[in-house]
């Protein structure tokens, strides 16, 4: 982009000579329309605008479209992405995609500039929520469509692993996608009713990049802000999950 036409500032007043309509589309994880246990998940085909105030679960994949009109050639594009006041990324394509992971408020600014220095700029914001993980204490895999799987409630996780053991300490199931869960079967057969033991290790997108789990077994520490079992996005949890079935 011609630096004589555009200055890299957070805000710019200019006479609009090129009009464009900035659009964005957040990609929803999982199957379209499915019920999800992910909190703050964007709805299908979610459009984010300059006035959007909702927080979303990270990692959030957003596509941005510039849509300039009219279309003189050549046109130059400059995208700047800020977290608070810090510039974290720049792009020069007509349309871009970006993954938002760490919690916070982001500002996405787009400048469109023609060869003869006709200029317009627009911006929007994206809000990413802090990580969260909670575990139920009972599930009822009886096929009625309600609470049929052992699933956690979560948002903004970048790592996840859950192991389920029977009363004798034998591993019966494990999975690494927090959007999925255990359906109460073992090798295709219905598991017996009763208490099972789970161990969970997970990392939130707000955990330090060099964060490590503590010890070999699940352990608990206090988070200064919320006084819960997490340590700045590090989750090491264990407990009982009760499997109950409806009586025939």
PDB file of C-alpha atoms in Angstrom:
ATOM      1  CA  UNK A   1       0.000   0.000   0.000  1.00  0.00           C
ATOM      2  CA  UNK A   2       1.204   3.494  -0.797  1.00  0.00           C
ATOM      3  CA  UNK A   3       2.370   4.970   2.518  1.00  0.00           C
ATOM      4  CA  UNK A   4       1.667   8.473   1.201  1.00  0.00           C
ATOM      5  CA  UNK A   5      -2.041   7.627   1.168  1.00  0.00           C
ATOM      6  CA  UNK A   6      -2.439   5.727   4.450  1.00  0.00           C
ATOM      7  CA  UNK A   7      -0.941   6.178   7.899  1.00  0.00           C
ATOM      8  CA  UNK A   8      -0.898   3.269  10.333  1.00  0.00           C
ATOM      9  CA  UNK A   9      -2.979   4.726  13.156  1.00  0.00           C
ATOM     10  CA  UNK A  10      -5.703   3.156  15.249  1.00  0.00           C
ATOM     11  CA  UNK A  11      -8.257   5.724  14.136  1.00  0.00           C
ATOM     12  CA  UNK A  12      -8.383   7.789  10.945  1.00  0.00           C
ATOM     13  CA  UNK A  13     -10.795  10.461   9.680  1.00  0.00           C
ATOM     14  CA  UNK A  14     -10.967  10.516   5.899  1.00  0.00           C
ATOM     15  CA  UNK A  15     -13.231  11.490   3.046  1.00  0.00           C
ATOM     16  CA  UNK A  16     -14.766   8.280   1.721  1.00  0.00           C
ATOM     17  CA  UNK A  17     -14.037   7.962  -1.982  1.00  0.00           C
ATOM     18  CA  UNK A  18     -14.100   4.146  -2.159  1.00  0.00           C
ATOM     19  CA  UNK A  19     -17.042   2.512  -0.472  1.00  0.00           C
ATOM     20  CA  UNK A  20     -16.798  -1.011   0.909  1.00  0.00           C
ATOM     21  CA  UNK A  21     -18.851  -3.203   3.173  1.00  0.00           C
ATOM     22  CA  UNK A  22     -16.786  -5.076   5.731  1.00  0.00           C
ATOM     23  CA  UNK A  23     -18.241  -8.499   6.562  1.00  0.00           C
ATOM     24  CA  UNK A  24     -17.079 -11.367   8.739  1.00  0.00           C
ATOM     25  CA  UNK A  25     -18.190 -14.953   9.207  1.00  0.00           C
ATOM     26  CA  UNK A  26     -17.257 -17.113  12.199  1.00  0.00           C
ATOM     27  CA  UNK A  27     -16.790 -20.802  11.448  1.00  0.00           C
ATOM     28  CA  UNK A  28     -18.776 -23.045  13.775  1.00  0.00           C
ATOM     29  CA  UNK A  29     -16.955 -26.152  14.963  1.00  0.00           C
ATOM     30  CA  UNK A  30     -18.665 -29.510  14.632  1.00  0.00           C
ATOM     31  CA  UNK A  31     -21.709 -30.474  12.595  1.00  0.00           C
ATOM     32  CA  UNK A  32     -23.995 -27.652  11.508  1.00  0.00           C
ATOM     33  CA  UNK A  33     -27.061 -27.381  13.717  1.00  0.00           C
ATOM     34  CA  UNK A  34     -25.927 -29.956  16.293  1.00  0.00           C
ATOM     35  CA  UNK A  35     -26.470 -29.366  19.998  1.00  0.00           C
ATOM     36  CA  UNK A  36     -23.117 -28.575  21.547  1.00  0.00           C
ATOM     37  CA  UNK A  37     -21.664 -28.690  25.045  1.00  0.00           C
ATOM     38  CA  UNK A  38     -19.320 -25.817  24.124  1.00  0.00           C
ATOM     39  CA  UNK A  39     -20.314 -22.593  25.852  1.00  0.00           C
ATOM     40  CA  UNK A  40     -20.152 -19.278  23.941  1.00  0.00           C
ATOM     41  CA  UNK A  41     -20.105 -21.154  20.668  1.00  0.00           C
ATOM     42  CA  UNK A  42     -21.175 -19.001  17.693  1.00  0.00           C
ATOM     43  CA  UNK A  43     -24.431 -19.963  16.043  1.00  0.00           C
ATOM     44  CA  UNK A  44     -24.325 -21.427  12.544  1.00  0.00           C
ATOM     45  CA  UNK A  45     -23.124 -18.853   9.995  1.00  0.00           C
ATOM     46  CA  UNK A  46     -22.567 -16.220  12.698  1.00  0.00           C
ATOM     47  CA  UNK A  47     -21.934 -12.719  11.348  1.00  0.00           C
ATOM     48  CA  UNK A  48     -19.763 -10.491  13.535  1.00  0.00           C
ATOM     49  CA  UNK A  49     -20.200  -6.728  13.116  1.00  0.00           C
ATOM     50  CA  UNK A  50     -18.588  -3.573  14.479  1.00  0.00           C
ATOM     51  CA  UNK A  51     -21.200  -3.457  17.272  1.00  0.00           C
ATOM     52  CA  UNK A  52     -21.095  -7.151  18.248  1.00  0.00           C
ATOM     53  CA  UNK A  53     -20.559  -7.427  22.005  1.00  0.00           C
ATOM     54  CA  UNK A  54     -20.874 -11.204  22.573  1.00  0.00           C
ATOM     55  CA  UNK A  55     -17.908 -13.215  23.786  1.00  0.00           C
ATOM     56  CA  UNK A  56     -17.003 -16.376  21.891  1.00  0.00           C
ATOM     57  CA  UNK A  57     -15.141 -19.538  22.759  1.00  0.00           C
ATOM     58  CA  UNK A  58     -11.639 -19.764  21.298  1.00  0.00           C
ATOM     59  CA  UNK A  59     -10.093 -20.914  19.101  1.00  0.00           C
ATOM     60  CA  UNK A  60     -12.422 -18.931  16.808  1.00  0.00           C
ATOM     61  CA  UNK A  61     -11.831 -19.039  13.053  1.00  0.00           C
ATOM     62  CA  UNK A  62     -13.159 -15.868  11.395  1.00  0.00           C
ATOM     63  CA  UNK A  63     -13.192 -14.989   7.692  1.00  0.00           C
ATOM     64  CA  UNK A  64     -13.193 -11.266   6.807  1.00  0.00           C
ATOM     65  CA  UNK A  65     -14.443  -9.905   3.474  1.00  0.00           C
ATOM     66  CA  UNK A  66     -13.801  -6.348   2.206  1.00  0.00           C
ATOM     67  CA  UNK A  67     -16.413  -6.133  -0.603  1.00  0.00           C
ATOM     68  CA  UNK A  68     -15.261  -2.807  -2.187  1.00  0.00           C
ATOM     69  CA  UNK A  69     -17.522  -0.847  -4.588  1.00  0.00           C
ATOM     70  CA  UNK A  70     -16.891   0.476  -7.125  1.00  0.00           C
ATOM     71  CA  UNK A  71     -13.889  -1.591  -8.114  1.00  0.00           C
ATOM     72  CA  UNK A  72     -11.148   0.584  -9.651  1.00  0.00           C
ATOM     73  CA  UNK A  73      -7.913  -1.218 -10.399  1.00  0.00           C
ATOM     74  CA  UNK A  74      -5.520  -1.612  -8.881  1.00  0.00           C
ATOM     75  CA  UNK A  75      -6.879  -1.601  -5.299  1.00  0.00           C
ATOM     76  CA  UNK A  76      -4.596  -2.013  -2.300  1.00  0.00           C
ATOM     77  CA  UNK A  77      -5.676  -3.553   0.984  1.00  0.00           C
ATOM     78  CA  UNK A  78      -4.249  -3.322   4.462  1.00  0.00           C
ATOM     79  CA  UNK A  79      -5.596  -5.283   7.417  1.00  0.00           C
ATOM     80  CA  UNK A  80      -4.361  -4.638  10.942  1.00  0.00           C
ATOM     81  CA  UNK A  81      -5.365  -6.779  13.927  1.00  0.00           C
ATOM     82  CA  UNK A  82      -4.901  -5.345  17.419  1.00  0.00           C
ATOM     83  CA  UNK A  83      -5.264  -6.903  20.847  1.00  0.00           C
ATOM     84  CA  UNK A  84      -6.014  -3.919  23.062  1.00  0.00           C
ATOM     85  CA  UNK A  85      -3.591  -1.338  21.593  1.00  0.00           C
ATOM     86  CA  UNK A  86      -0.935  -3.844  20.491  1.00  0.00           C
ATOM     87  CA  UNK A  87      -0.606  -4.641  16.789  1.00  0.00           C
ATOM     88  CA  UNK A  88      -0.392  -8.442  16.481  1.00  0.00           C
ATOM     89  CA  UNK A  89      -0.906  -9.106  12.752  1.00  0.00           C
ATOM     90  CA  UNK A  90      -1.063  -7.403   9.360  1.00  0.00           C
ATOM     91  CA  UNK A  91      -2.313  -8.680   6.005  1.00  0.00           C
ATOM     92  CA  UNK A  92      -2.481  -7.241   2.482  1.00  0.00           C
ATOM     93  CA  UNK A  93      -5.028  -9.547   0.779  1.00  0.00           C
ATOM     94  CA  UNK A  94      -8.519  -8.571  -0.322  1.00  0.00           C
ATOM     95  CA  UNK A  95     -10.060 -11.063   2.129  1.00  0.00           C
ATOM     96  CA  UNK A  96      -8.416 -12.749   5.119  1.00  0.00           C
ATOM     97  CA  UNK A  97      -8.933 -15.444   7.749  1.00  0.00           C
ATOM     98  CA  UNK A  98      -7.655 -15.337  11.313  1.00  0.00           C
ATOM     99  CA  UNK A  99      -7.778 -17.667  14.338  1.00  0.00           C
ATOM    100  CA  UNK A 100      -8.510 -15.843  17.605  1.00  0.00           C
ATOM    101  CA  UNK A 101      -7.417 -17.863  20.614  1.00  0.00           C
ATOM    102  CA  UNK A 102      -6.255 -15.939  23.686  1.00  0.00           C
ATOM    103  CA  UNK A 103      -9.012 -14.244  25.729  1.00  0.00           C
ATOM    104  CA  UNK A 104      -9.505 -10.529  25.208  1.00  0.00           C
ATOM    105  CA  UNK A 105     -10.932  -7.911  22.861  1.00  0.00           C
ATOM    106  CA  UNK A 106      -9.484  -7.660  19.357  1.00  0.00           C
ATOM    107  CA  UNK A 107      -9.889  -4.861  16.829  1.00  0.00           C
ATOM    108  CA  UNK A 108      -9.726  -5.653  13.120  1.00  0.00           C
ATOM    109  CA  UNK A 109      -9.131  -2.592  10.915  1.00  0.00           C
ATOM    110  CA  UNK A 110      -9.250  -2.668   7.123  1.00  0.00           C
ATOM    111  CA  UNK A 111      -8.040   0.091   4.795  1.00  0.00           C
ATOM    112  CA  UNK A 112      -8.956   0.034   1.096  1.00  0.00           C
ATOM    113  CA  UNK A 113      -6.913   2.300  -1.160  1.00  0.00           C
ATOM    114  CA  UNK A 114      -6.977   2.848  -4.930  1.00  0.00           C
ATOM    115  CA  UNK A 115      -4.083   3.779  -7.189  1.00  0.00           C
ATOM    116  CA  UNK A 116      -5.131   7.448  -7.182  1.00  0.00           C
ATOM    117  CA  UNK A 117      -5.247   7.538  -3.358  1.00  0.00           C
ATOM    118  CA  UNK A 118      -8.993   7.284  -2.898  1.00  0.00           C
ATOM    119  CA  UNK A 119      -9.372   5.841   0.566  1.00  0.00           C
ATOM    120  CA  UNK A 120     -11.834   4.250   2.979  1.00  0.00           C
ATOM    121  CA  UNK A 121     -11.378   2.400   6.273  1.00  0.00           C
ATOM    122  CA  UNK A 122     -13.622   0.345   8.538  1.00  0.00           C
ATOM    123  CA  UNK A 123     -13.196  -1.783  11.626  1.00  0.00           C
ATOM    124  CA  UNK A 124     -14.881  -4.362  13.823  1.00  0.00           C
ATOM    125  CA  UNK A 125     -14.119  -6.117  17.092  1.00  0.00           C
ATOM    126  CA  UNK A 126     -13.971  -9.734  18.216  1.00  0.00           C
ATOM    127  CA  UNK A 127     -14.318 -10.778  21.877  1.00  0.00           C
ATOM    128  CA  UNK A 128     -12.833 -14.094  23.062  1.00  0.00           C
ATOM    129  CA  UNK A 129     -13.883 -15.543  26.436  1.00  0.00           C
ATOM    130  CA  UNK A 130     -11.675 -17.003  29.162  1.00  0.00           C
ATOM    131  CA  UNK A 131     -11.434 -20.788  29.358  1.00  0.00           C
ATOM    132  CA  UNK A 132     -13.940 -22.794  31.376  1.00  0.00           C
ATOM    133  CA  UNK A 133     -14.365 -26.483  32.240  1.00  0.00           C
ATOM    134  CA  UNK A 134     -16.974 -28.163  34.425  1.00  0.00           C
ATOM    135  CA  UNK A 135     -17.825 -31.854  34.840  1.00  0.00           C
ATOM    136  CA  UNK A 136     -21.239 -33.408  35.661  1.00  0.00           C
ATOM    137  CA  UNK A 137     -21.612 -36.075  38.340  1.00  0.00           C
ATOM    138  CA  UNK A 138     -24.227 -38.250  36.617  1.00  0.00           C
ATOM    139  CA  UNK A 139     -25.368 -39.275  33.136  1.00  0.00           C
ATOM    140  CA  UNK A 140     -28.215 -41.498  31.918  1.00  0.00           C
ATOM    141  CA  UNK A 141     -27.446 -43.369  28.663  1.00  0.00           C
ATOM    142  CA  UNK A 142     -30.991 -44.679  28.148  1.00  0.00           C
ATOM    143  CA  UNK A 143     -31.536 -43.396  24.611  1.00  0.00           C
ATOM    144  CA  UNK A 144     -34.123 -40.718  25.373  1.00  0.00           C
ATOM    145  CA  UNK A 145     -31.946 -37.953  23.933  1.00  0.00           C
ATOM    146  CA  UNK A 146     -31.364 -36.296  27.318  1.00  0.00           C
ATOM    147  CA  UNK A 147     -28.029 -36.563  29.127  1.00  0.00           C
ATOM    148  CA  UNK A 148     -27.196 -39.730  27.185  1.00  0.00           C
ATOM    149  CA  UNK A 149     -23.442 -39.128  27.203  1.00  0.00           C
ATOM    150  CA  UNK A 150     -20.867 -38.170  29.794  1.00  0.00           C
ATOM    151  CA  UNK A 151     -19.790 -34.776  28.423  1.00  0.00           C
ATOM    152  CA  UNK A 152     -18.041 -31.831  30.013  1.00  0.00           C
ATOM    153  CA  UNK A 153     -19.176 -28.222  29.724  1.00  0.00           C
ATOM    154  CA  UNK A 154     -16.368 -26.090  28.301  1.00  0.00           C
ATOM    155  CA  UNK A 155     -15.116 -23.112  26.336  1.00  0.00           C
ATOM    156  CA  UNK A 156     -11.782 -21.841  24.997  1.00  0.00           C
ATOM    157  CA  UNK A 157      -9.781 -25.082  25.337  1.00  0.00           C
ATOM    158  CA  UNK A 158      -6.734 -25.905  23.214  1.00  0.00           C
ATOM    159  CA  UNK A 159      -5.981 -29.308  24.766  1.00  0.00           C
ATOM    160  CA  UNK A 160      -8.215 -31.932  26.352  1.00  0.00           C
ATOM    161  CA  UNK A 161      -7.963 -35.568  27.444  1.00  0.00           C
ATOM    162  CA  UNK A 162     -10.350 -37.534  29.652  1.00  0.00           C
ATOM    163  CA  UNK A 163      -9.893 -41.085  30.957  1.00  0.00           C
ATOM    164  CA  UNK A 164     -12.694 -43.153  32.546  1.00  0.00           C
ATOM    165  CA  UNK A 165     -11.938 -46.101  34.839  1.00  0.00           C
ATOM    166  CA  UNK A 166     -14.165 -48.736  36.452  1.00  0.00           C
ATOM    167  CA  UNK A 167     -14.181 -49.531  40.179  1.00  0.00           C
ATOM    168  CA  UNK A 168     -11.203 -51.883  39.749  1.00  0.00           C
ATOM    169  CA  UNK A 169      -9.078 -49.210  38.108  1.00  0.00           C
ATOM    170  CA  UNK A 170      -9.335 -50.569  34.565  1.00  0.00           C
ATOM    171  CA  UNK A 171      -9.476 -48.008  31.771  1.00  0.00           C
ATOM    172  CA  UNK A 172     -12.818 -48.349  29.956  1.00  0.00           C
ATOM    173  CA  UNK A 173     -12.798 -45.267  27.693  1.00  0.00           C
ATOM    174  CA  UNK A 174     -10.832 -42.137  26.846  1.00  0.00           C
ATOM    175  CA  UNK A 175     -11.203 -39.270  24.363  1.00  0.00           C
ATOM    176  CA  UNK A 176      -9.461 -36.049  23.339  1.00  0.00           C
ATOM    177  CA  UNK A 177     -12.248 -33.949  21.788  1.00  0.00           C
ATOM    178  CA  UNK A 178     -14.113 -31.959  24.482  1.00  0.00           C
ATOM    179  CA  UNK A 179     -17.142 -31.703  22.162  1.00  0.00           C
ATOM    180  CA  UNK A 180     -17.583 -35.481  22.403  1.00  0.00           C
ATOM    181  CA  UNK A 181     -18.039 -37.861  25.327  1.00  0.00           C
ATOM    182  CA  UNK A 182     -18.613 -41.397  26.610  1.00  0.00           C
ATOM    183  CA  UNK A 183     -21.889 -43.077  25.618  1.00  0.00           C
ATOM    184  CA  UNK A 184     -21.844 -45.602  28.474  1.00  0.00           C
ATOM    185  CA  UNK A 185     -20.681 -48.610  26.461  1.00  0.00           C
ATOM    186  CA  UNK A 186     -17.547 -50.747  26.722  1.00  0.00           C
ATOM    187  CA  UNK A 187     -16.461 -52.491  23.519  1.00  0.00           C
ATOM    188  CA  UNK A 188     -19.971 -52.037  22.116  1.00  0.00           C
ATOM    189  CA  UNK A 189     -21.777 -53.416  25.179  1.00  0.00           C
ATOM    190  CA  UNK A 190     -23.726 -51.478  27.790  1.00  0.00           C
ATOM    191  CA  UNK A 191     -21.596 -50.692  30.821  1.00  0.00           C
ATOM    192  CA  UNK A 192     -22.921 -51.659  34.229  1.00  0.00           C
ATOM    193  CA  UNK A 193     -24.682 -49.034  36.311  1.00  0.00           C
ATOM    194  CA  UNK A 194     -22.736 -47.477  39.118  1.00  0.00           C
ATOM    195  CA  UNK A 195     -19.857 -45.142  39.840  1.00  0.00           C
ATOM    196  CA  UNK A 196     -16.874 -44.722  37.529  1.00  0.00           C
ATOM    197  CA  UNK A 197     -13.767 -42.627  38.058  1.00  0.00           C
ATOM    198  CA  UNK A 198     -12.571 -39.952  35.625  1.00  0.00           C
ATOM    199  CA  UNK A 199      -9.309 -38.065  35.240  1.00  0.00           C
ATOM    200  CA  UNK A 200      -9.147 -34.954  33.055  1.00  0.00           C
ATOM    201  CA  UNK A 201      -6.213 -32.918  31.841  1.00  0.00           C
ATOM    202  CA  UNK A 202      -6.937 -29.837  29.757  1.00  0.00           C
ATOM    203  CA  UNK A 203      -5.347 -26.553  28.742  1.00  0.00           C
ATOM    204  CA  UNK A 204      -7.264 -23.369  28.120  1.00  0.00           C
ATOM    205  CA  UNK A 205      -6.255 -20.872  25.462  1.00  0.00           C
ATOM    206  CA  UNK A 206      -5.421 -18.540  28.367  1.00  0.00           C
ATOM    207  CA  UNK A 207      -2.787 -20.921  29.773  1.00  0.00           C
ATOM    208  CA  UNK A 208       0.854 -19.849  29.353  1.00  0.00           C
ATOM    209  CA  UNK A 209       2.367 -21.220  26.151  1.00  0.00           C
ATOM    210  CA  UNK A 210       4.989 -23.131  28.177  1.00  0.00           C
ATOM    211  CA  UNK A 211       2.476 -24.399  30.760  1.00  0.00           C
ATOM    212  CA  UNK A 212       2.921 -27.934  32.073  1.00  0.00           C
ATOM    213  CA  UNK A 213       0.733 -30.330  34.008  1.00  0.00           C
ATOM    214  CA  UNK A 214       1.667 -30.991  37.623  1.00  0.00           C
ATOM    215  CA  UNK A 215       2.662 -34.520  38.582  1.00  0.00           C
ATOM    216  CA  UNK A 216       1.331 -37.809  37.225  1.00  0.00           C
ATOM    217  CA  UNK A 217      -2.102 -37.685  38.819  1.00  0.00           C
ATOM    218  CA  UNK A 218      -4.850 -35.077  38.785  1.00  0.00           C
ATOM    219  CA  UNK A 219      -4.174 -32.384  41.363  1.00  0.00           C
ATOM    220  CA  UNK A 220      -5.825 -29.183  42.456  1.00  0.00           C
ATOM    221  CA  UNK A 221      -4.607 -25.635  42.878  1.00  0.00           C
ATOM    222  CA  UNK A 222      -6.365 -22.355  43.462  1.00  0.00           C
ATOM    223  CA  UNK A 223      -6.760 -19.734  40.790  1.00  0.00           C
ATOM    224  CA  UNK A 224      -6.247 -16.320  42.352  1.00  0.00           C
ATOM    225  CA  UNK A 225      -9.099 -14.674  40.485  1.00  0.00           C
ATOM    226  CA  UNK A 226     -11.895 -17.222  40.750  1.00  0.00           C
ATOM    227  CA  UNK A 227     -10.674 -19.516  43.535  1.00  0.00           C
ATOM    228  CA  UNK A 228     -11.541 -22.643  41.579  1.00  0.00           C
ATOM    229  CA  UNK A 229      -9.566 -25.768  40.656  1.00  0.00           C
ATOM    230  CA  UNK A 230      -7.734 -24.253  37.694  1.00  0.00           C
ATOM    231  CA  UNK A 231      -4.355 -22.581  37.458  1.00  0.00           C
ATOM    232  CA  UNK A 232      -4.524 -19.893  34.774  1.00  0.00           C
ATOM    233  CA  UNK A 233      -6.171 -22.174  32.249  1.00  0.00           C
ATOM    234  CA  UNK A 234      -4.576 -25.439  33.433  1.00  0.00           C
ATOM    235  CA  UNK A 235      -7.157 -28.069  34.425  1.00  0.00           C
ATOM    236  CA  UNK A 236      -6.250 -31.268  36.286  1.00  0.00           C
ATOM    237  CA  UNK A 237      -9.452 -32.775  37.598  1.00  0.00           C
ATOM    238  CA  UNK A 238     -10.673 -36.122  38.896  1.00  0.00           C
ATOM    239  CA  UNK A 239     -13.812 -37.500  40.500  1.00  0.00           C
ATOM    240  CA  UNK A 240     -16.747 -39.881  40.243  1.00  0.00           C
ATOM    241  CA  UNK A 241     -19.240 -40.031  37.401  1.00  0.00           C
ATOM    242  CA  UNK A 242     -22.404 -42.043  38.097  1.00  0.00           C
ATOM    243  CA  UNK A 243     -23.972 -44.056  35.277  1.00  0.00           C
ATOM    244  CA  UNK A 244     -27.725 -44.544  35.727  1.00  0.00           C
ATOM    245  CA  UNK A 245     -30.192 -46.232  33.391  1.00  0.00           C
ATOM    246  CA  UNK A 246     -33.955 -45.881  33.185  1.00  0.00           C
ATOM    247  CA  UNK A 247     -35.748 -48.947  34.457  1.00  0.00           C
ATOM    248  CA  UNK A 248     -37.510 -50.965  31.750  1.00  0.00           C
TER     249      UNK A 248
END
